[in-house]
Coordinates of C-alpha atoms and ligand atoms in Angstrom, one line a residue:
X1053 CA 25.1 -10.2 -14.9
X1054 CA 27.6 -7.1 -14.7
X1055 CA 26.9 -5.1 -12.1
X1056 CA 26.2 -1.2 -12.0
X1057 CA 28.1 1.1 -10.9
X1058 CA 25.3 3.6 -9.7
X1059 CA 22.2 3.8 -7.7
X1060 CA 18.9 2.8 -9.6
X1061 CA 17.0 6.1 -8.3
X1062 CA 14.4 8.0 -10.7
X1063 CA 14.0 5.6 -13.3
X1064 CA 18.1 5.6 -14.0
X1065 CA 21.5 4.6 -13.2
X1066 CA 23.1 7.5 -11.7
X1067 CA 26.3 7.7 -9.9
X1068 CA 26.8 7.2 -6.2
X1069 CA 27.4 10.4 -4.0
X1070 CA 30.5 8.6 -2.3
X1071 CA 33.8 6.5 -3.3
X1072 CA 33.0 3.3 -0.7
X1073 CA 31.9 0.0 -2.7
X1074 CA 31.0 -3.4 -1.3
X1075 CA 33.3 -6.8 -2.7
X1076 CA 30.2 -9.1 -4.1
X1077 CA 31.7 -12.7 -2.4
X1078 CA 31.2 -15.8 -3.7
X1079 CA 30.9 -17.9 -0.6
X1080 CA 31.2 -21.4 -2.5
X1081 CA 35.1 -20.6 -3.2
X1082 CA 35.3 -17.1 -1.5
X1083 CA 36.0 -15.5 -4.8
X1084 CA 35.3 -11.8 -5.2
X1085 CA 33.0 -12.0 -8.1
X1086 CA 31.8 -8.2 -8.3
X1087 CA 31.7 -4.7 -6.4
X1088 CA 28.7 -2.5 -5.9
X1089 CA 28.7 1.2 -4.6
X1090 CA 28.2 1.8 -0.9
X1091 CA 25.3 4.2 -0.6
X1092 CA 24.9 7.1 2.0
X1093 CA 22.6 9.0 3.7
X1094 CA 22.9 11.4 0.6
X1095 CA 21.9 8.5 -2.2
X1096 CA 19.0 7.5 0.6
X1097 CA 18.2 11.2 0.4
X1098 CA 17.9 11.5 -3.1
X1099 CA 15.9 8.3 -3.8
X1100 CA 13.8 9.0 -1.0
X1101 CA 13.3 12.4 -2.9
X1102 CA 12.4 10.6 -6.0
X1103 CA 9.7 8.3 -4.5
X1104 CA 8.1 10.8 -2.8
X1105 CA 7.9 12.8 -6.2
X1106 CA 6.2 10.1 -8.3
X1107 CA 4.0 8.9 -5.2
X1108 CA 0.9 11.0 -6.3
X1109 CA 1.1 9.6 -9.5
X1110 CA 1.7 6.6 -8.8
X1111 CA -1.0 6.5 -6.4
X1112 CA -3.5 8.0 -8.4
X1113 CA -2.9 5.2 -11.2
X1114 CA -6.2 3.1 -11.5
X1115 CA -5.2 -0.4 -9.6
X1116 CA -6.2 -2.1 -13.1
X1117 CA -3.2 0.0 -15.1
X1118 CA -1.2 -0.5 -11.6
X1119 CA -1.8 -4.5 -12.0
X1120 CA -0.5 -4.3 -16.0
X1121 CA 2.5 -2.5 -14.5
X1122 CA 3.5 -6.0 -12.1
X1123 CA 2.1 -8.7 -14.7
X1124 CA 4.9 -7.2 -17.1
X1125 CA 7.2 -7.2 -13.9
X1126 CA 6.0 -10.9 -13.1
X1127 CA 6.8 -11.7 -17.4
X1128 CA 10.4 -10.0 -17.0
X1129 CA 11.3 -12.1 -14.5
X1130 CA 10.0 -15.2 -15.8
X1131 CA 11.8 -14.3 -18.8
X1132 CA 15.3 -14.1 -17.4
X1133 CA 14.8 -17.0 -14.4
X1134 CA 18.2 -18.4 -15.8
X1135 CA 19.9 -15.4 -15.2
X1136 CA 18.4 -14.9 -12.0
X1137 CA 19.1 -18.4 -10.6
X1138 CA 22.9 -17.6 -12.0
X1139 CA 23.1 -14.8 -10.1
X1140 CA 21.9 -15.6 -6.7
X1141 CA 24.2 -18.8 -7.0
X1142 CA 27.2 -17.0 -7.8
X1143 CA 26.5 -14.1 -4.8
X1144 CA 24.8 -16.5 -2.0
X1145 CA 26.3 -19.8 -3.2
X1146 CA 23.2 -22.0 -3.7
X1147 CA 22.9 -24.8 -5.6
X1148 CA 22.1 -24.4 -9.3
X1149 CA 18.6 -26.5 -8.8
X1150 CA 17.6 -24.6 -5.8
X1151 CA 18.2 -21.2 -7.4
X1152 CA 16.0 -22.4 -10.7
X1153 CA 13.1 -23.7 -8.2
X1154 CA 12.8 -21.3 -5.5
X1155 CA 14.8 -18.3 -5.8
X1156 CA 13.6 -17.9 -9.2
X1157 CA 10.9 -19.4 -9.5
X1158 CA 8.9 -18.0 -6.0
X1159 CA 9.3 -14.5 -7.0
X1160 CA 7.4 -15.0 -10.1
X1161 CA 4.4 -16.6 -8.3
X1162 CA 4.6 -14.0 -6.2
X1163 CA 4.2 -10.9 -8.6
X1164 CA 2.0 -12.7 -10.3
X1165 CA -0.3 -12.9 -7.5
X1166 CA -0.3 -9.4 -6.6
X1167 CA -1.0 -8.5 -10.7
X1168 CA -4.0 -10.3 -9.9
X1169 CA -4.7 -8.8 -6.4
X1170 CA -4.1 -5.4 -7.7
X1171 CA -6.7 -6.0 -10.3
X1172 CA -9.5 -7.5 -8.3
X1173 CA -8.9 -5.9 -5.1
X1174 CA -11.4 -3.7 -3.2
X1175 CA -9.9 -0.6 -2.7
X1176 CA -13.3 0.9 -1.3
X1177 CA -15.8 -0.4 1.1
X1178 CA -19.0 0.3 2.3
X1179 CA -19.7 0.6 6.3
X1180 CA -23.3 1.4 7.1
X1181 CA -23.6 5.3 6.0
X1182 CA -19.7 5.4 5.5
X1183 CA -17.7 5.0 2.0
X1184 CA -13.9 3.0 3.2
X1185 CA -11.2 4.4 1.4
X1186 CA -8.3 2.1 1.2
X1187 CA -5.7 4.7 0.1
X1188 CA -1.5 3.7 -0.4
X1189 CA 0.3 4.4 2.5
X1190 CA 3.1 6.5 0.7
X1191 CA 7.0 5.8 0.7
X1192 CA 8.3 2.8 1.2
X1193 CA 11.8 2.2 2.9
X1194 CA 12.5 -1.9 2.7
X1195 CA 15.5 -3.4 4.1
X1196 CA 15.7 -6.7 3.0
X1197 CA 18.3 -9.4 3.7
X1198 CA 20.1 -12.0 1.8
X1199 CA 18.8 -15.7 2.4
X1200 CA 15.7 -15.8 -0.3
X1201 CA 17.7 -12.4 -1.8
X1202 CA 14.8 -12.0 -4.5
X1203 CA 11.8 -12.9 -3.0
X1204 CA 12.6 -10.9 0.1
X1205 CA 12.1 -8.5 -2.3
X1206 CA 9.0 -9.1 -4.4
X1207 CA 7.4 -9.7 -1.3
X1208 CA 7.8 -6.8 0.2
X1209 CA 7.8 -4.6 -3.7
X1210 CA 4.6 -6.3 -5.2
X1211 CA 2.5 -5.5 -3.0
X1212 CA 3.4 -2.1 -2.0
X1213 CA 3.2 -1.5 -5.9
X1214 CA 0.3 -3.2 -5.7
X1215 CA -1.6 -0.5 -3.0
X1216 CA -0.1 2.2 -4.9
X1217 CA 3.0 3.2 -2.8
X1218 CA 6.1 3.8 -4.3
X1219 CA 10.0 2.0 -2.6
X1220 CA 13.0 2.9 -1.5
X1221 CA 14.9 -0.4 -1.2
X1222 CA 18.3 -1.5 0.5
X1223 CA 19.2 -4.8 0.4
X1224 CA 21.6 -7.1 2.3
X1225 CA 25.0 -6.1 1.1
X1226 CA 25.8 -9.7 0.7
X1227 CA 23.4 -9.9 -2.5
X1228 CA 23.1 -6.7 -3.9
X1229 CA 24.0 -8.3 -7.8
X1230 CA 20.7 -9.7 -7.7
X1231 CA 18.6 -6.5 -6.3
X1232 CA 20.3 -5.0 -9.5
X1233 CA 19.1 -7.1 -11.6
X1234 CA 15.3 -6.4 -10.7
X1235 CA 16.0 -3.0 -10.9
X1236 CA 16.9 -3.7 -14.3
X1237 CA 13.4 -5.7 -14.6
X1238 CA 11.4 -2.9 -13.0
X1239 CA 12.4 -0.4 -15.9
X1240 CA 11.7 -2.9 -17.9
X1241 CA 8.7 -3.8 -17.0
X1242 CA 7.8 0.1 -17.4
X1243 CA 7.2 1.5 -14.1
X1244 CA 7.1 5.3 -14.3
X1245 CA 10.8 6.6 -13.1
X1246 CA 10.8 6.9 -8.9
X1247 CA 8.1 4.5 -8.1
X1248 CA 10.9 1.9 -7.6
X1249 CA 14.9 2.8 -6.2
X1250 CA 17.4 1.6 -5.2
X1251 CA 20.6 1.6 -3.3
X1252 CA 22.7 -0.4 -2.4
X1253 CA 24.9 -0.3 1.0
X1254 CA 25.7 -0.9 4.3
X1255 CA 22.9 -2.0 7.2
X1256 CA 24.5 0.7 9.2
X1257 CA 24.9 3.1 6.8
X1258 CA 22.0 3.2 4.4
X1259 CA 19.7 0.9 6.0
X1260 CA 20.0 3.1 9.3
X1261 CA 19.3 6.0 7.2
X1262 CA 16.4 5.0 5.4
X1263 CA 14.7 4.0 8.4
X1264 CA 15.6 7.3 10.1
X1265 CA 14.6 9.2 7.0
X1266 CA 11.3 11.9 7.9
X1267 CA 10.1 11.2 5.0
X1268 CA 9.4 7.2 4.6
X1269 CA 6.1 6.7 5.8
X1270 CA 6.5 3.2 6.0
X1271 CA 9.6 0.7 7.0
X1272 CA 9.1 -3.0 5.9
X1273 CA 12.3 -4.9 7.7
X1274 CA 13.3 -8.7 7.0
X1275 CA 16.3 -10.1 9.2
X1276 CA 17.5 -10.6 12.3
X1277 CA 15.9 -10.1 15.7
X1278 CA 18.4 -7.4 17.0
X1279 CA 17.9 -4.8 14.3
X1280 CA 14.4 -5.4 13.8
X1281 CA 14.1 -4.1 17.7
X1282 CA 16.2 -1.0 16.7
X1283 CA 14.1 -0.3 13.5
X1284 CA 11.0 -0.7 15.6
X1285 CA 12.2 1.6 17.9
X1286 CA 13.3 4.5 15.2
X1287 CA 9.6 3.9 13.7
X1288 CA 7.7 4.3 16.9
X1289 CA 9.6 7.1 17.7
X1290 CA 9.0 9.0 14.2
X1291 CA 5.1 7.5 14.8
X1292 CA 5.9 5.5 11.3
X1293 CA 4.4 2.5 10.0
X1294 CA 6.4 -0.6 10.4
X1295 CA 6.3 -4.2 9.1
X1296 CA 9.1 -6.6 10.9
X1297 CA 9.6 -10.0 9.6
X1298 CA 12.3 -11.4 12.2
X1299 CA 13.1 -14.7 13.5
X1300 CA 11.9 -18.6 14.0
X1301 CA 12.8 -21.5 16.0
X1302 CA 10.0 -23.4 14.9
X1303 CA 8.8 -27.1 15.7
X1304 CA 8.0 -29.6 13.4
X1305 CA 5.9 -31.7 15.8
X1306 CA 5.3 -35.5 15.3
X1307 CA 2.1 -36.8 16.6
X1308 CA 1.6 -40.5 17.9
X1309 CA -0.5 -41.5 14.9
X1310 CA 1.8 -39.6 12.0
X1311 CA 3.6 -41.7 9.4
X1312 CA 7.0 -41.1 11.0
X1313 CA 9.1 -41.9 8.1
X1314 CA 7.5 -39.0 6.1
X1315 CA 7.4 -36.6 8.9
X1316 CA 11.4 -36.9 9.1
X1317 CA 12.2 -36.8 5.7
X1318 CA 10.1 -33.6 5.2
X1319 CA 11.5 -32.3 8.1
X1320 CA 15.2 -32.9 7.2
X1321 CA 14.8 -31.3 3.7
X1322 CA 13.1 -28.1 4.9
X1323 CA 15.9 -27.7 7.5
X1324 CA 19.1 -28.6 5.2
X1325 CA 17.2 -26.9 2.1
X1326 CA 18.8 -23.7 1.5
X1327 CA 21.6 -24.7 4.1
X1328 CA 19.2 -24.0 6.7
X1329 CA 18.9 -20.1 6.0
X1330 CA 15.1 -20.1 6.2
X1331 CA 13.4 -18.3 9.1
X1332 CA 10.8 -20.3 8.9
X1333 CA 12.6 -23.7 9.1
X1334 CA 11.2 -26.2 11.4
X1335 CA 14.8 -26.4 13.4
X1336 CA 12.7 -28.4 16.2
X1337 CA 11.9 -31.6 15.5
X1338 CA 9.2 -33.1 18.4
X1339 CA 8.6 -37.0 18.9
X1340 CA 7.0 -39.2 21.3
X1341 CA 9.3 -40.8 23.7
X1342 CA 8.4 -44.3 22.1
X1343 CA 9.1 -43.6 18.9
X1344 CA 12.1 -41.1 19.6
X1345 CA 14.9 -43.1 19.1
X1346 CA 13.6 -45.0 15.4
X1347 CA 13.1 -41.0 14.4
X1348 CA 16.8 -40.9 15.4
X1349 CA 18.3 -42.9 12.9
X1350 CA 16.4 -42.0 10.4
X1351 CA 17.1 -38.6 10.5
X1352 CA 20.4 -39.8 10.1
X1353 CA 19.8 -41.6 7.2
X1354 CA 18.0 -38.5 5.6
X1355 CA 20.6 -36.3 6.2
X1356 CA 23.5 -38.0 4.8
X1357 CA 21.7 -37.2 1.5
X1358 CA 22.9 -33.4 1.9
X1359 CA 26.3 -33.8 0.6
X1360 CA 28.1 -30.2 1.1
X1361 CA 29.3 -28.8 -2.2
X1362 CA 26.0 -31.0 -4.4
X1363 CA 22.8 -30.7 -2.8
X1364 CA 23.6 -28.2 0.4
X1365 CA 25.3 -25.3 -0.4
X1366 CA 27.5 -23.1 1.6
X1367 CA 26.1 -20.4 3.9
X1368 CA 26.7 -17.1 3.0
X1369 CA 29.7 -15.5 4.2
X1370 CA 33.0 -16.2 7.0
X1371 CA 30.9 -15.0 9.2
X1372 CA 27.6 -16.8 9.4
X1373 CA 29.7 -19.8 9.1
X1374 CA 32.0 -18.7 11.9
X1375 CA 28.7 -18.5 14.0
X1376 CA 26.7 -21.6 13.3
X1377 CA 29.6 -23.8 13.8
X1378 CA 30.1 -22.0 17.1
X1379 CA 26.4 -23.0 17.9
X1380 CA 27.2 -26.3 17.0
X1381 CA 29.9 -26.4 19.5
X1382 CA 27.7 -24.8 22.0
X1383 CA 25.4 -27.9 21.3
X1384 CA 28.1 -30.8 22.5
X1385 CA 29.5 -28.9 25.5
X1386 CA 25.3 -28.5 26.6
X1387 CA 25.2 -32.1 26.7
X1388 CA 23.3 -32.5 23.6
X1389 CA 24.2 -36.1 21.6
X1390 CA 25.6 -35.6 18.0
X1391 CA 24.4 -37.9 15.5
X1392 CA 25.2 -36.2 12.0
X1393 CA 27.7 -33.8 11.1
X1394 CA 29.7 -31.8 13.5
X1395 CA 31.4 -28.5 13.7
X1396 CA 34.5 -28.8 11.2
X1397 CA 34.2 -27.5 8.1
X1398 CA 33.4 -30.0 5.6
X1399 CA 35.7 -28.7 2.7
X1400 CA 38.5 -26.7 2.4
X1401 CA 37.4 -23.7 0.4
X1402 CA 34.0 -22.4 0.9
X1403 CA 31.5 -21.3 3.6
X1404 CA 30.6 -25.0 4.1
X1405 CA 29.1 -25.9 7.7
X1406 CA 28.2 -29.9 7.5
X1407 CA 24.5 -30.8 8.0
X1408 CA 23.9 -31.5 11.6
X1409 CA 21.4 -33.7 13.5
X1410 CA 21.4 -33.4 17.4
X1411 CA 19.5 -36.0 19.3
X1412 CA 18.5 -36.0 23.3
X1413 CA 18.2 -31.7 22.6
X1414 CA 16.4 -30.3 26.0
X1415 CA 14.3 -27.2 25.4
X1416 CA 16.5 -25.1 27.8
X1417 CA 19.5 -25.4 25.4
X1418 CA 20.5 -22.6 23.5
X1419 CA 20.7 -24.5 20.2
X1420 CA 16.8 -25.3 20.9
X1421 CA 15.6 -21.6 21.8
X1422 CA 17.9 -19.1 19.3
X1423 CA 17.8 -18.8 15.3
X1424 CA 21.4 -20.7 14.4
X1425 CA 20.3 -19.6 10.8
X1426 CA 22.4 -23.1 9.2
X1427 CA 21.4 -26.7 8.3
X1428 CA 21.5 -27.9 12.3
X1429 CA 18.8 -30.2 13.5
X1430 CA 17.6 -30.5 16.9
X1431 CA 15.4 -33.7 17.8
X1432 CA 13.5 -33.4 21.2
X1433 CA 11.2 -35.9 22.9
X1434 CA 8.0 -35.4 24.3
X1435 CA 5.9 -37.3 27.1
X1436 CA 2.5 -36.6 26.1
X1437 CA 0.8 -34.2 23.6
X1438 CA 0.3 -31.5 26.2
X1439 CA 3.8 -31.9 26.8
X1440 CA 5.0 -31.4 23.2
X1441 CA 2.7 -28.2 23.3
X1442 CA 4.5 -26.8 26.4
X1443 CA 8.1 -27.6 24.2
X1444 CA 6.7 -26.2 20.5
X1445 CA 5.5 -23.0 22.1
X1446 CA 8.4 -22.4 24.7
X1447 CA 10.3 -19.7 22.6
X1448 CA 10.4 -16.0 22.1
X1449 CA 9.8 -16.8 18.5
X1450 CA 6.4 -18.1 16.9
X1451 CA 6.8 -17.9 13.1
X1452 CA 6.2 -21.0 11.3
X1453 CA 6.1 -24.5 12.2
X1454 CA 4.5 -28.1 11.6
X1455 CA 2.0 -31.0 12.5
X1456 CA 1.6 -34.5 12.0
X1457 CA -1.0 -36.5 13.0
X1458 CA -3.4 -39.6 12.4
X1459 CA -5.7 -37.4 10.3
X1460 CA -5.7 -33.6 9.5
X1461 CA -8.0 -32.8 12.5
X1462 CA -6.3 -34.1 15.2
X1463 CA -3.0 -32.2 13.6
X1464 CA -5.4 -29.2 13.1
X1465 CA -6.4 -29.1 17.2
X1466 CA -3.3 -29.1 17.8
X1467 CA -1.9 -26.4 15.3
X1468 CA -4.9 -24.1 16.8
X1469 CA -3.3 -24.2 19.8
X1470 CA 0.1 -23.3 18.6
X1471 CA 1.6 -19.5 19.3
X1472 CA 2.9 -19.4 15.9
X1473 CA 2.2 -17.7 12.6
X1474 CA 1.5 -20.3 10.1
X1475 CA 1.0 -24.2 10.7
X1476 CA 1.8 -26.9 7.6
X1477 CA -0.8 -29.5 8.5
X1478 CA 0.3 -33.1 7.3
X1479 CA 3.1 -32.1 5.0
X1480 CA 1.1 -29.1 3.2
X1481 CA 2.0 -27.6 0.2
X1482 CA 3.3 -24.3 -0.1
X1483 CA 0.7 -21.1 -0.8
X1484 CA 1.8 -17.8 -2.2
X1485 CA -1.3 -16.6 -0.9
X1486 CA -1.2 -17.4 2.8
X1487 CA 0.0 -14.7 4.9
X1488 CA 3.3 -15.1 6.1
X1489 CA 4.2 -13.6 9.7
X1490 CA 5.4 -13.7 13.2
X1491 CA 3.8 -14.1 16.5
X1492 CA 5.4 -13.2 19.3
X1493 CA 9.2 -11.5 18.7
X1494 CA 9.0 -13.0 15.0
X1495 CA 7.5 -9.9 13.6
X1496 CA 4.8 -7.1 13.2
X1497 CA 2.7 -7.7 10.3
X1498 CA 1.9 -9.7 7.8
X1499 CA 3.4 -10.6 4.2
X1500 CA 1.9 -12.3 1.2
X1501 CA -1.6 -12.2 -0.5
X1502 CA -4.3 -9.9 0.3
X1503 CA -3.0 -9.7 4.1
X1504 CA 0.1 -8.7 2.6
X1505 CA -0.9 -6.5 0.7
X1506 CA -2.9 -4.8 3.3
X1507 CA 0.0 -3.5 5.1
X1508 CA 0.6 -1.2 2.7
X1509 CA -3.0 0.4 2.9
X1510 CA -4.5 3.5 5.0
X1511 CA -8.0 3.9 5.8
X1512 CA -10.2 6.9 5.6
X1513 CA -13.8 7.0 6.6
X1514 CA -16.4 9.0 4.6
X1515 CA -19.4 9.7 6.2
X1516 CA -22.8 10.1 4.4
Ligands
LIG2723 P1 20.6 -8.3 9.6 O1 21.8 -7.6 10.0 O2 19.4 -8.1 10.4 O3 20.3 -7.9 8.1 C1 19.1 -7.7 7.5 C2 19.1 -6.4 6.7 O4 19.2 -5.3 7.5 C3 20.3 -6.2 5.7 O5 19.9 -5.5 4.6 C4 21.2 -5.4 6.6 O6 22.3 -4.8 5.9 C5 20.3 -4.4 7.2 N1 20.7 -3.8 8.5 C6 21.7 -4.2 9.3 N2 21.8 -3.4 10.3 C7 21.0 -2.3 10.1 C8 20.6 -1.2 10.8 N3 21.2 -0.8 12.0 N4 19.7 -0.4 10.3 C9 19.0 -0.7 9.2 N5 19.3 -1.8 8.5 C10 20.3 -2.6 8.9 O7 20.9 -9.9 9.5 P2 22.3 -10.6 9.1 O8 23.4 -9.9 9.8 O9 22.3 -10.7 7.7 O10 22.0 -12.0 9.7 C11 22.2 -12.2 11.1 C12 21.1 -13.2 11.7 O11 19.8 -12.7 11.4 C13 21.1 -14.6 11.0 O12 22.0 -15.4 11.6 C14 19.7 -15.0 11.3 O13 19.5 -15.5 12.6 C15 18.9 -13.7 11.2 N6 18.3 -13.5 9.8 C16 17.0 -13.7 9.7 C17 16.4 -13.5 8.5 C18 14.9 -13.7 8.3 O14 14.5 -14.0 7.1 N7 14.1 -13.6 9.3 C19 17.1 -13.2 7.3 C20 18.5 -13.0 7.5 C21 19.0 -13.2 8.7 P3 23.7 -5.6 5.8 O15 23.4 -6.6 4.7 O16 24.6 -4.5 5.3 O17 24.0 -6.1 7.1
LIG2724 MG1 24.2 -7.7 9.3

């Protein structure tokens, strides 16, 4: 798509208050493919204005004519998937298949659940003598970043649509072409003008600003660790609502009794998928000390499928890649054993780290307790299953993770014992319904499905 030169704010295009713009990169051959404006504090103002303005409306919409209002936002995007996939591969520099699949292709499931949620929701309750009013919260300021740069969107969007809020969103300047383009789809869709803005910008700039502005009532962050504790801190401070999605370091933990072969190759795709730029990625892999060195080998064998340039991708900018080849270095001189990849740069042109496996990873290294937010592997062994607890829970972070075992219930006893978010038990299958959220320093709330939606919801308590 071309991109706009303007802010998407009351239901139009309209110019940005400043000069500043932001080079769109392509980080596959470092090409400036487009520019976008830099927003201020004054285009924050003045969408912030405009959501605020249709909010009683909006709000006041029945949830049925509200749930019209995303199916035709779910239909818009199905209808231009191919455009969408282009999009986010030209600005974060996935491959063609991935972008089809999951960039494209999540989003949709995702709208269309919340059409359906916002239909058949309860939006009332009844309490003994009291009537529960589950009323919209209000404005929305979302800050969302660029590794799933459309469905960090819709995920946060749908649902607040969904409980009859209206959004202010700023999204990661690295893939603003693609927050555009569902601009684009919310007008087409027909949202009244102001329920949905946008502008794009800076993190420190117009990200700071919306979450500083008086009057967002709520602030729904996604990325890193660092400025999710400096949002939280503006949001307390203003006595705001606030939803954090942050990091993971999660474990993908390999029972005795699991079918190792299957447990490694899952586990090798969802770290390498995406070039490792999921939060939730299972970055940890835990086996048995018998078994440990087979699991080796054929992690090795699995990864030397992800051929840099085909089916991994770059990561996203100089500077991502500048930092998760600096954790891979950080790796060797810890003492860690490298049996895949390394930290050169696997091509010439291009963001390209090259898919790493690390064997004999101790859980005092840094590469096993921060985010390196890349496709690096670390394999750890374990003594016992009380000892693999001890390692899968021993980080700040508790966001995602994974079980294998004999049978689902042994994996489920010891997923219930887990400090994390969400468990895949025995290679489970994704659920756009299942809420989505950190324990621990991952995050403060929950995203996805009626949880999700929830967050976006204020109670009020009649008495009769
Ligand atoms: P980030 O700086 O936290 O960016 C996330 C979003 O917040 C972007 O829209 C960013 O704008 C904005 N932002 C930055 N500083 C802000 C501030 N002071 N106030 C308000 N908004 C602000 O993340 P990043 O720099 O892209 O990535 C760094 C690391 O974060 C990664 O290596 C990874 O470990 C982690 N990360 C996690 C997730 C996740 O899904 N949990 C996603 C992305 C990154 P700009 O785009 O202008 O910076
Ligand atoms: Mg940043």
């Amino acid at each position: 798509m071309k991109a706009h030169d303007g802010m998407y704010i009351g239901g139009e295009w309209r110019p940005a208050s400043g000069q500043d713009t932001i080079a769109v990169v392509n980080p596959a051959d470092e090409q400036v493919i487009d520019h976008v404006p830099a927003g201020t504090a004054e285009d924050v103002d003045a969408a912030v204005r405009a959501a605020r303005a249709a909010f009683p409306g909006w709000a006041a919409t029945p949830p049925a004519e509200r749930a019209a209002r995303i199916a035709a936002l779910r239909d818009v995007l199905a209808a231009r998937k191919d455009e969408i996939a282009e999009t986010v591969t030209a600005e974060l520099g996935s491959p063609l298949p991935l972008s089809q699949m999951v960039h494209a292709g999540v989003p949709v499931l995702v709208a269309g659940s919340y059409a359906e949620l916002a239909a058949s929701y309860s939006f009332e309750e009844k309490l003994g003598n009291s009537t529960v009013l589950l009323e919209p919260v209000g404005v929305v300021g979302a800050i969302t970043p660029w590794n799933y740069p459309l469905h960090q969107i819709v995920a946060k969007v749908a649902p607040a649509l969904a409980a009859g809020c209206t959004v202010v969103l700023k999204p990661a300047e690295d893939t603003p072409l693609t927050a555009q383009l569902f601009a684009e789809a919310t007008q087409e869709a027909g949202l009244p003008a102001g329920v949905f803005n946008l502008v794009t910008g800076i993190g420190t700039v117009a990200g700071q600003a919306l979450a500083e502005h008086e009057d967002v009532d709520l602030v729904s962050f996604t990325g890193s660790t660092a400025v999710g504790k400096q949002i939280g801190a503006t949001a307390g401070a203003a006595v705001k609502r606030l939803a954090l999605e942050l990091g993971g370091k999660s474990a993908n933990v390999i029972l005795p009794g699991a079918d190792l072969a299957k447990a490694v190759n899952v586990g090798v795709a969802n770290v390498m998928s995406n070039s490792g730029q999921t939060c939730s990625a299972w970055t940890r892999m835990l086996v048995d000390a018998e078994r440990y060195e087979e699991a080796v080998s054929l992690a090795a064998t699995a990864v030397a499928k992800y051929v840099p340039g085909e089916r991994v991708g770059p990561v996203v900018n100089a500077k991502q890649q500048a930092r998760v080849r600096g954790y891979i270095e950080k790796g060797i001189e810890e003492g860690a054993r490298l049996v895949a990849g390394g930290p050169e740069a696997p091509k010439d042109q291009g963001y390209y780290v090259s898919p790493t496996v690390f064997a004999d990873v101790t859980p005092e290294m840094t590469i096993a307790q921060e985010e390196i937010f890349g496709p690096v592997l670390s394999i750890l062994r374990y003594e016992d299953v009380d000892d693999a607890l001890r390692i899968a829970n021993d980080t700040v972070y508790g966001l995602a993770g994974a079980v294998w075992g004999a049978d689902d219930e042994e994996a489920v006893a010891f997923a219930r014992r887990m400090d994390t978010g969400q468990v895949d038990i025995n290679g489970g299958r994704f659920n756009p319904l299942a809420p989505f959220g950190g324990y621990k320093q991952s995050g403060v709330g929950r995203e996805l499905g009626p949880h999700g939606l929830s967050e976006y919801l204020q109670t009020k308590s009649l008495q009769f």
